[in-house]
């Protein structure tokens, strides 16, 4: 199953969720590939400490490397297809090859998680179309939710249904929107609630997922619960 992790706004937790959900699914015994689909602002490689790997997705999208050679096994057991932060790498990439690249390896995994770029551009349309399901990341704020709704509608137009909403960074603000209100606005189910947790920032600085850095932290527990929901949902 291919799951695209997307949001309307940037900085809401797509990369954090892609990495930690992948590790959580792997802990449940699943074979997981996580792909850095944000080829202009690659961050996923940083969390797994793979940002300098060669070849990477840029080389594959430039037709200079085989996809299998650009997939690296992380110590958590997760397979990672990283992208580099190089501008040259971005320039030489042909994103039209992306669906082919994903389809070439998808069958070998229980889950393929795609960390998508923010916003509604052509790149995003491709990431939405290629997935079986959309996982929408929102923070409990009106703008994040309204923009998230547009992503959900675009995914549906591309034939990709919403698997569920993940509410991130909850408990930070007294004025946050309630779960019922958010579900009504987006017309979808909340399947994860990840609290604001400073362990996430510390883990990122150490180039680790929070599940490795602090497995008993509130956010780690929330990511394990999310993984259980994902596994149970089909
Ligand atoms: P995106 O990929 O959507 O742009 P990121 O996953 O890179 O977002 O997250 C943006 C920033 O917010 C990162 O510095 C990350 O460490 C931090 N962050 C994300 N989720 C949480 C959380 N639940 N608690 C605390 N910090 C978080
Ligand atoms: Mg990101």
CSV table of C-alpha atoms and ligand atoms in Angstrom, one decimal:
chain,number,residue,atom,x,y,z
A,1,UNK,CA,0.0,0.0,0.0
A,2,UNK,CA,1.3,3.4,-1.0
A,3,UNK,CA,0.5,6.2,1.5
A,4,UNK,CA,1.3,9.9,0.6
A,5,UNK,CA,1.8,12.1,3.7
A,6,UNK,CA,0.7,15.6,2.6
A,7,UNK,CA,-0.5,18.9,4.0
A,8,UNK,CA,-1.6,22.3,2.7
A,9,UNK,CA,1.0,24.2,4.8
A,10,UNK,CA,4.6,23.6,5.2
A,11,UNK,CA,6.2,23.0,8.6
A,12,UNK,CA,3.2,21.1,10.1
A,13,UNK,CA,5.0,17.8,10.5
A,14,UNK,CA,4.9,15.8,7.3
A,15,UNK,CA,8.6,14.8,7.4
A,16,UNK,CA,8.5,14.1,11.1
A,17,UNK,CA,5.4,11.9,10.6
A,18,UNK,CA,6.7,10.1,7.6
A,19,UNK,CA,9.9,9.1,9.5
A,20,UNK,CA,8.2,8.2,12.7
A,21,UNK,CA,5.3,6.3,11.3
A,22,UNK,CA,7.7,4.3,9.1
A,23,UNK,CA,9.7,3.3,12.2
A,24,UNK,CA,6.5,2.5,14.1
A,25,UNK,CA,5.2,0.3,11.3
A,26,UNK,CA,8.6,-1.4,11.1
A,27,UNK,CA,8.4,-2.1,14.9
A,28,UNK,CA,5.1,-3.8,14.2
A,29,UNK,CA,6.9,-6.2,11.8
A,30,UNK,CA,6.1,-4.5,8.6
A,31,UNK,CA,8.4,-4.0,5.7
A,32,UNK,CA,8.5,-0.3,5.0
A,33,UNK,CA,10.0,2.0,2.4
A,34,UNK,CA,9.9,5.7,3.0
A,35,UNK,CA,10.6,8.0,0.1
A,36,UNK,CA,11.7,11.6,0.3
A,37,UNK,CA,9.2,13.0,-2.2
A,38,UNK,CA,10.2,16.6,-1.5
A,39,UNK,CA,12.9,16.8,-4.0
A,40,UNK,CA,13.5,20.6,-3.7
A,41,UNK,CA,13.6,20.7,0.1
A,42,UNK,CA,14.8,17.3,1.2
A,43,UNK,CA,14.6,16.8,4.9
A,44,UNK,CA,13.8,13.2,5.4
A,45,UNK,CA,17.4,12.1,4.8
A,46,UNK,CA,18.5,14.3,7.7
A,47,UNK,CA,16.3,12.5,10.2
A,48,UNK,CA,17.8,9.1,9.1
A,49,UNK,CA,21.3,10.6,8.7
A,50,UNK,CA,21.3,9.6,5.0
A,51,UNK,CA,21.4,13.1,3.5
A,52,UNK,CA,24.8,12.7,1.9
A,53,UNK,CA,24.1,9.2,0.3
A,54,UNK,CA,25.0,8.7,-3.3
A,55,UNK,CA,23.2,7.6,-5.4
A,56,UNK,CA,19.9,9.2,-4.2
A,57,UNK,CA,16.5,9.9,-5.7
A,58,UNK,CA,18.0,12.8,-7.7
A,59,UNK,CA,20.3,10.5,-9.5
A,60,UNK,CA,17.5,8.0,-10.1
A,61,UNK,CA,15.3,10.8,-11.5
A,62,UNK,CA,18.2,11.9,-13.7
A,63,UNK,CA,18.4,8.4,-15.2
A,64,UNK,CA,21.9,8.0,-13.7
A,65,UNK,CA,21.2,5.3,-11.2
A,66,UNK,CA,18.9,2.3,-10.5
A,67,UNK,CA,16.3,2.9,-7.8
A,68,UNK,CA,17.4,-0.3,-6.0
A,69,UNK,CA,20.9,1.2,-5.6
A,70,UNK,CA,19.4,4.4,-4.0
A,71,UNK,CA,17.5,2.6,-1.2
A,72,UNK,CA,19.3,2.2,2.1
A,73,UNK,CA,18.4,0.1,5.1
A,74,UNK,CA,18.4,2.2,8.3
A,75,UNK,CA,19.3,0.6,11.6
A,76,UNK,CA,15.6,0.8,12.6
A,77,UNK,CA,14.9,-1.7,9.9
A,78,UNK,CA,13.2,1.0,7.7
A,79,UNK,CA,14.2,1.2,4.0
A,80,UNK,CA,14.9,4.8,2.9
A,81,UNK,CA,15.0,6.4,-0.5
A,82,UNK,CA,16.6,9.7,0.3
A,83,UNK,CA,17.0,12.9,-1.7
A,84,UNK,CA,20.0,15.2,-1.5
A,85,UNK,CA,19.9,18.9,-0.7
A,86,UNK,CA,21.9,19.8,-3.8
A,87,UNK,CA,20.5,22.3,-6.2
A,88,UNK,CA,22.2,20.6,-9.1
A,89,UNK,CA,20.6,17.4,-8.1
A,90,UNK,CA,17.2,19.0,-8.1
A,91,UNK,CA,17.8,20.7,-11.5
A,92,UNK,CA,18.7,17.4,-13.2
A,93,UNK,CA,15.7,15.5,-11.8
A,94,UNK,CA,12.9,14.6,-14.1
A,95,UNK,CA,9.9,14.3,-11.8
A,96,UNK,CA,7.8,12.7,-14.5
A,97,UNK,CA,9.8,9.5,-13.8
A,98,UNK,CA,8.7,9.5,-10.2
A,99,UNK,CA,5.6,7.2,-10.6
A,100,UNK,CA,7.6,4.7,-12.6
A,101,UNK,CA,10.4,4.7,-9.9
A,102,UNK,CA,7.9,4.1,-7.1
A,103,UNK,CA,6.0,1.4,-9.0
A,104,UNK,CA,9.2,-0.4,-9.7
A,105,UNK,CA,9.8,-1.2,-6.1
A,106,UNK,CA,6.4,-0.8,-4.3
A,107,UNK,CA,5.5,-4.5,-4.5
A,108,UNK,CA,8.5,-5.4,-2.3
A,109,UNK,CA,7.1,-3.6,0.7
A,110,UNK,CA,4.0,-3.8,2.9
A,111,UNK,CA,4.0,0.0,3.1
A,112,UNK,CA,5.5,2.7,0.9
A,113,UNK,CA,5.4,6.1,2.7
A,114,UNK,CA,5.9,9.2,0.5
A,115,UNK,CA,6.9,12.4,2.3
A,116,UNK,CA,5.3,15.0,0.0
A,117,UNK,CA,6.1,18.7,-0.5
A,118,UNK,CA,3.8,21.3,0.8
A,119,UNK,CA,1.1,23.1,-1.2
A,120,UNK,CA,-0.8,22.3,-4.3
A,121,UNK,CA,1.6,22.3,-7.3
A,122,UNK,CA,2.3,19.8,-10.1
A,123,UNK,CA,4.7,17.8,-7.8
A,124,UNK,CA,2.0,17.4,-5.3
A,125,UNK,CA,-0.6,16.3,-7.8
A,126,UNK,CA,1.7,13.5,-8.9
A,127,UNK,CA,2.3,12.4,-5.3
A,128,UNK,CA,-1.4,12.4,-4.7
A,129,UNK,CA,-2.2,10.5,-7.9
A,130,UNK,CA,0.3,7.7,-7.3
A,131,UNK,CA,-0.8,6.9,-3.8
A,132,UNK,CA,-3.5,4.4,-2.7
A,133,UNK,CA,-4.3,6.6,0.3
A,134,UNK,CA,-3.7,10.1,1.5
A,135,UNK,CA,-2.7,10.8,5.1
A,136,UNK,CA,-3.4,14.5,5.8
A,137,UNK,CA,-1.3,16.3,8.4
A,138,UNK,CA,-2.9,19.3,10.0
A,139,UNK,CA,-2.2,21.4,13.1
A,140,UNK,CA,-5.3,22.4,15.0
A,141,UNK,CA,-5.5,25.9,13.4
A,142,UNK,CA,-8.0,27.2,10.9
A,143,UNK,CA,-5.6,28.0,8.1
A,144,UNK,CA,-3.9,24.6,8.3
A,145,UNK,CA,-7.3,22.9,8.2
A,146,UNK,CA,-8.7,25.0,5.3
A,147,UNK,CA,-5.6,24.3,3.2
A,148,UNK,CA,-5.7,20.7,4.2
A,149,UNK,CA,-9.2,20.4,3.0
A,150,UNK,CA,-8.1,21.6,-0.5
A,151,UNK,CA,-5.4,18.9,-0.6
A,152,UNK,CA,-8.0,16.3,0.4
A,153,UNK,CA,-10.3,17.4,-2.4
A,154,UNK,CA,-7.5,17.4,-4.9
A,155,UNK,CA,-6.5,13.9,-3.9
A,156,UNK,CA,-10.1,12.7,-4.3
A,157,UNK,CA,-10.2,14.2,-7.7
A,158,UNK,CA,-7.1,12.2,-8.5
A,159,UNK,CA,-8.8,9.1,-7.3
A,160,UNK,CA,-6.9,8.8,-4.0
A,161,UNK,CA,-9.2,8.6,-1.0
A,162,UNK,CA,-8.4,10.0,2.5
A,163,UNK,CA,-7.1,7.4,4.9
A,164,UNK,CA,-7.3,9.8,7.8
A,165,UNK,CA,-6.3,13.0,9.4
A,166,UNK,CA,-3.3,13.3,11.7
A,167,UNK,CA,-3.5,16.2,14.1
A,168,UNK,CA,0.0,17.3,15.0
A,169,UNK,CA,1.3,19.6,17.7
A,170,UNK,CA,-1.7,19.5,19.9
A,171,UNK,CA,-1.7,20.8,23.4
A,172,UNK,CA,0.3,23.8,22.5
A,173,UNK,CA,-2.3,26.5,22.4
A,174,UNK,CA,-5.6,27.1,24.4
A,175,UNK,CA,-7.3,28.4,21.2
A,176,UNK,CA,-6.9,25.2,19.2
A,177,UNK,CA,-9.9,23.8,17.3
A,178,UNK,CA,-11.7,20.8,18.6
A,179,UNK,CA,-11.5,17.3,17.0
A,180,UNK,CA,-15.2,17.2,16.1
A,181,UNK,CA,-15.0,20.6,14.4
A,182,UNK,CA,-11.9,19.6,12.4
A,183,UNK,CA,-13.5,16.3,11.3
A,184,UNK,CA,-16.7,18.1,10.2
A,185,UNK,CA,-14.7,20.7,8.2
A,186,UNK,CA,-12.5,18.2,6.4
A,187,UNK,CA,-15.2,15.4,6.3
A,188,UNK,CA,-12.7,12.9,7.4
A,189,UNK,CA,-11.6,10.8,10.5
A,190,UNK,CA,-8.8,11.8,12.8
A,191,UNK,CA,-6.6,8.7,13.1
A,192,UNK,CA,-3.7,10.2,15.0
A,193,UNK,CA,-3.2,12.9,17.6
A,194,UNK,CA,0.5,13.8,18.1
A,195,UNK,CA,1.1,16.1,21.0
A,196,UNK,CA,3.6,19.0,21.0
A,197,UNK,CA,6.7,17.3,22.3
A,198,UNK,CA,10.2,18.9,22.7
A,199,UNK,CA,11.7,15.4,22.3
A,200,UNK,CA,10.8,15.7,18.6
A,201,UNK,CA,13.0,18.7,18.2
A,202,UNK,CA,15.8,17.2,20.2
A,203,UNK,CA,15.7,14.0,18.2
A,204,UNK,CA,15.8,15.9,14.9
A,205,UNK,CA,18.9,17.8,16.0
A,206,UNK,CA,20.5,14.5,16.8
A,207,UNK,CA,19.5,13.1,13.3
A,208,UNK,CA,17.2,10.6,14.9
A,209,UNK,CA,13.5,9.7,14.9
A,210,UNK,CA,11.8,10.4,18.3
A,211,UNK,CA,11.0,6.7,18.4
A,212,UNK,CA,14.7,5.9,18.6
A,213,UNK,CA,15.7,8.9,20.8
A,214,UNK,CA,12.9,8.6,23.3
A,215,UNK,CA,10.6,5.6,22.7
A,216,UNK,CA,8.4,6.3,25.8
A,217,UNK,CA,7.9,10.0,25.1
A,218,UNK,CA,4.2,11.1,24.5
A,219,UNK,CA,4.9,11.6,20.8
A,220,UNK,CA,6.5,8.2,20.4
A,221,UNK,CA,3.5,6.6,22.0
A,222,UNK,CA,1.2,8.5,19.7
A,223,UNK,CA,3.1,7.4,16.6
A,224,UNK,CA,2.8,3.8,17.7
A,225,UNK,CA,-0.9,4.2,18.2
A,226,UNK,CA,-1.1,5.7,14.7
A,227,UNK,CA,0.8,2.8,13.2
A,228,UNK,CA,-1.7,0.4,14.9
A,229,UNK,CA,-4.6,2.3,13.3
A,230,UNK,CA,-2.9,2.1,9.9
A,231,UNK,CA,-2.3,-1.6,10.2
A,232,UNK,CA,-5.8,-2.3,11.4
A,233,UNK,CA,-7.5,-0.1,8.8
A,234,UNK,CA,-7.4,-2.7,6.1
B,1,LIG,P1,7.0,19.5,7.2
B,1,LIG,O1,7.7,18.3,6.7
B,1,LIG,O2,5.5,19.5,7.2
B,1,LIG,O3,7.5,20.8,6.7
B,1,LIG,P2,8.5,18.9,9.7
B,1,LIG,O4,8.1,17.5,10.0
B,1,LIG,O5,9.8,19.3,9.0
B,1,LIG,O6,7.3,19.6,8.8
B,1,LIG,O7,8.3,19.8,11.1
B,1,LIG,C1,8.6,21.1,11.1
B,1,LIG,C2,9.3,21.4,12.5
B,1,LIG,O8,8.4,21.2,13.5
B,1,LIG,C3,10.5,20.6,12.7
B,1,LIG,O9,11.5,21.3,13.3
B,1,LIG,C4,10.0,19.5,13.7
B,1,LIG,O10,11.0,19.1,14.6
B,1,LIG,C5,8.9,20.3,14.5
B,1,LIG,N1,7.8,19.4,14.9
B,1,LIG,C6,7.0,18.7,14.2
B,1,LIG,N2,6.1,18.0,14.9
B,1,LIG,C7,6.3,18.4,16.2
B,1,LIG,C8,5.7,18.0,17.5
B,1,LIG,N3,4.6,17.2,17.5
B,1,LIG,N4,6.2,18.6,18.6
B,1,LIG,C9,7.3,19.4,18.5
B,1,LIG,N5,7.9,19.8,17.4
B,1,LIG,C10,7.4,19.3,16.2
B,2,LIG,MG1,9.1,18.2,5.1
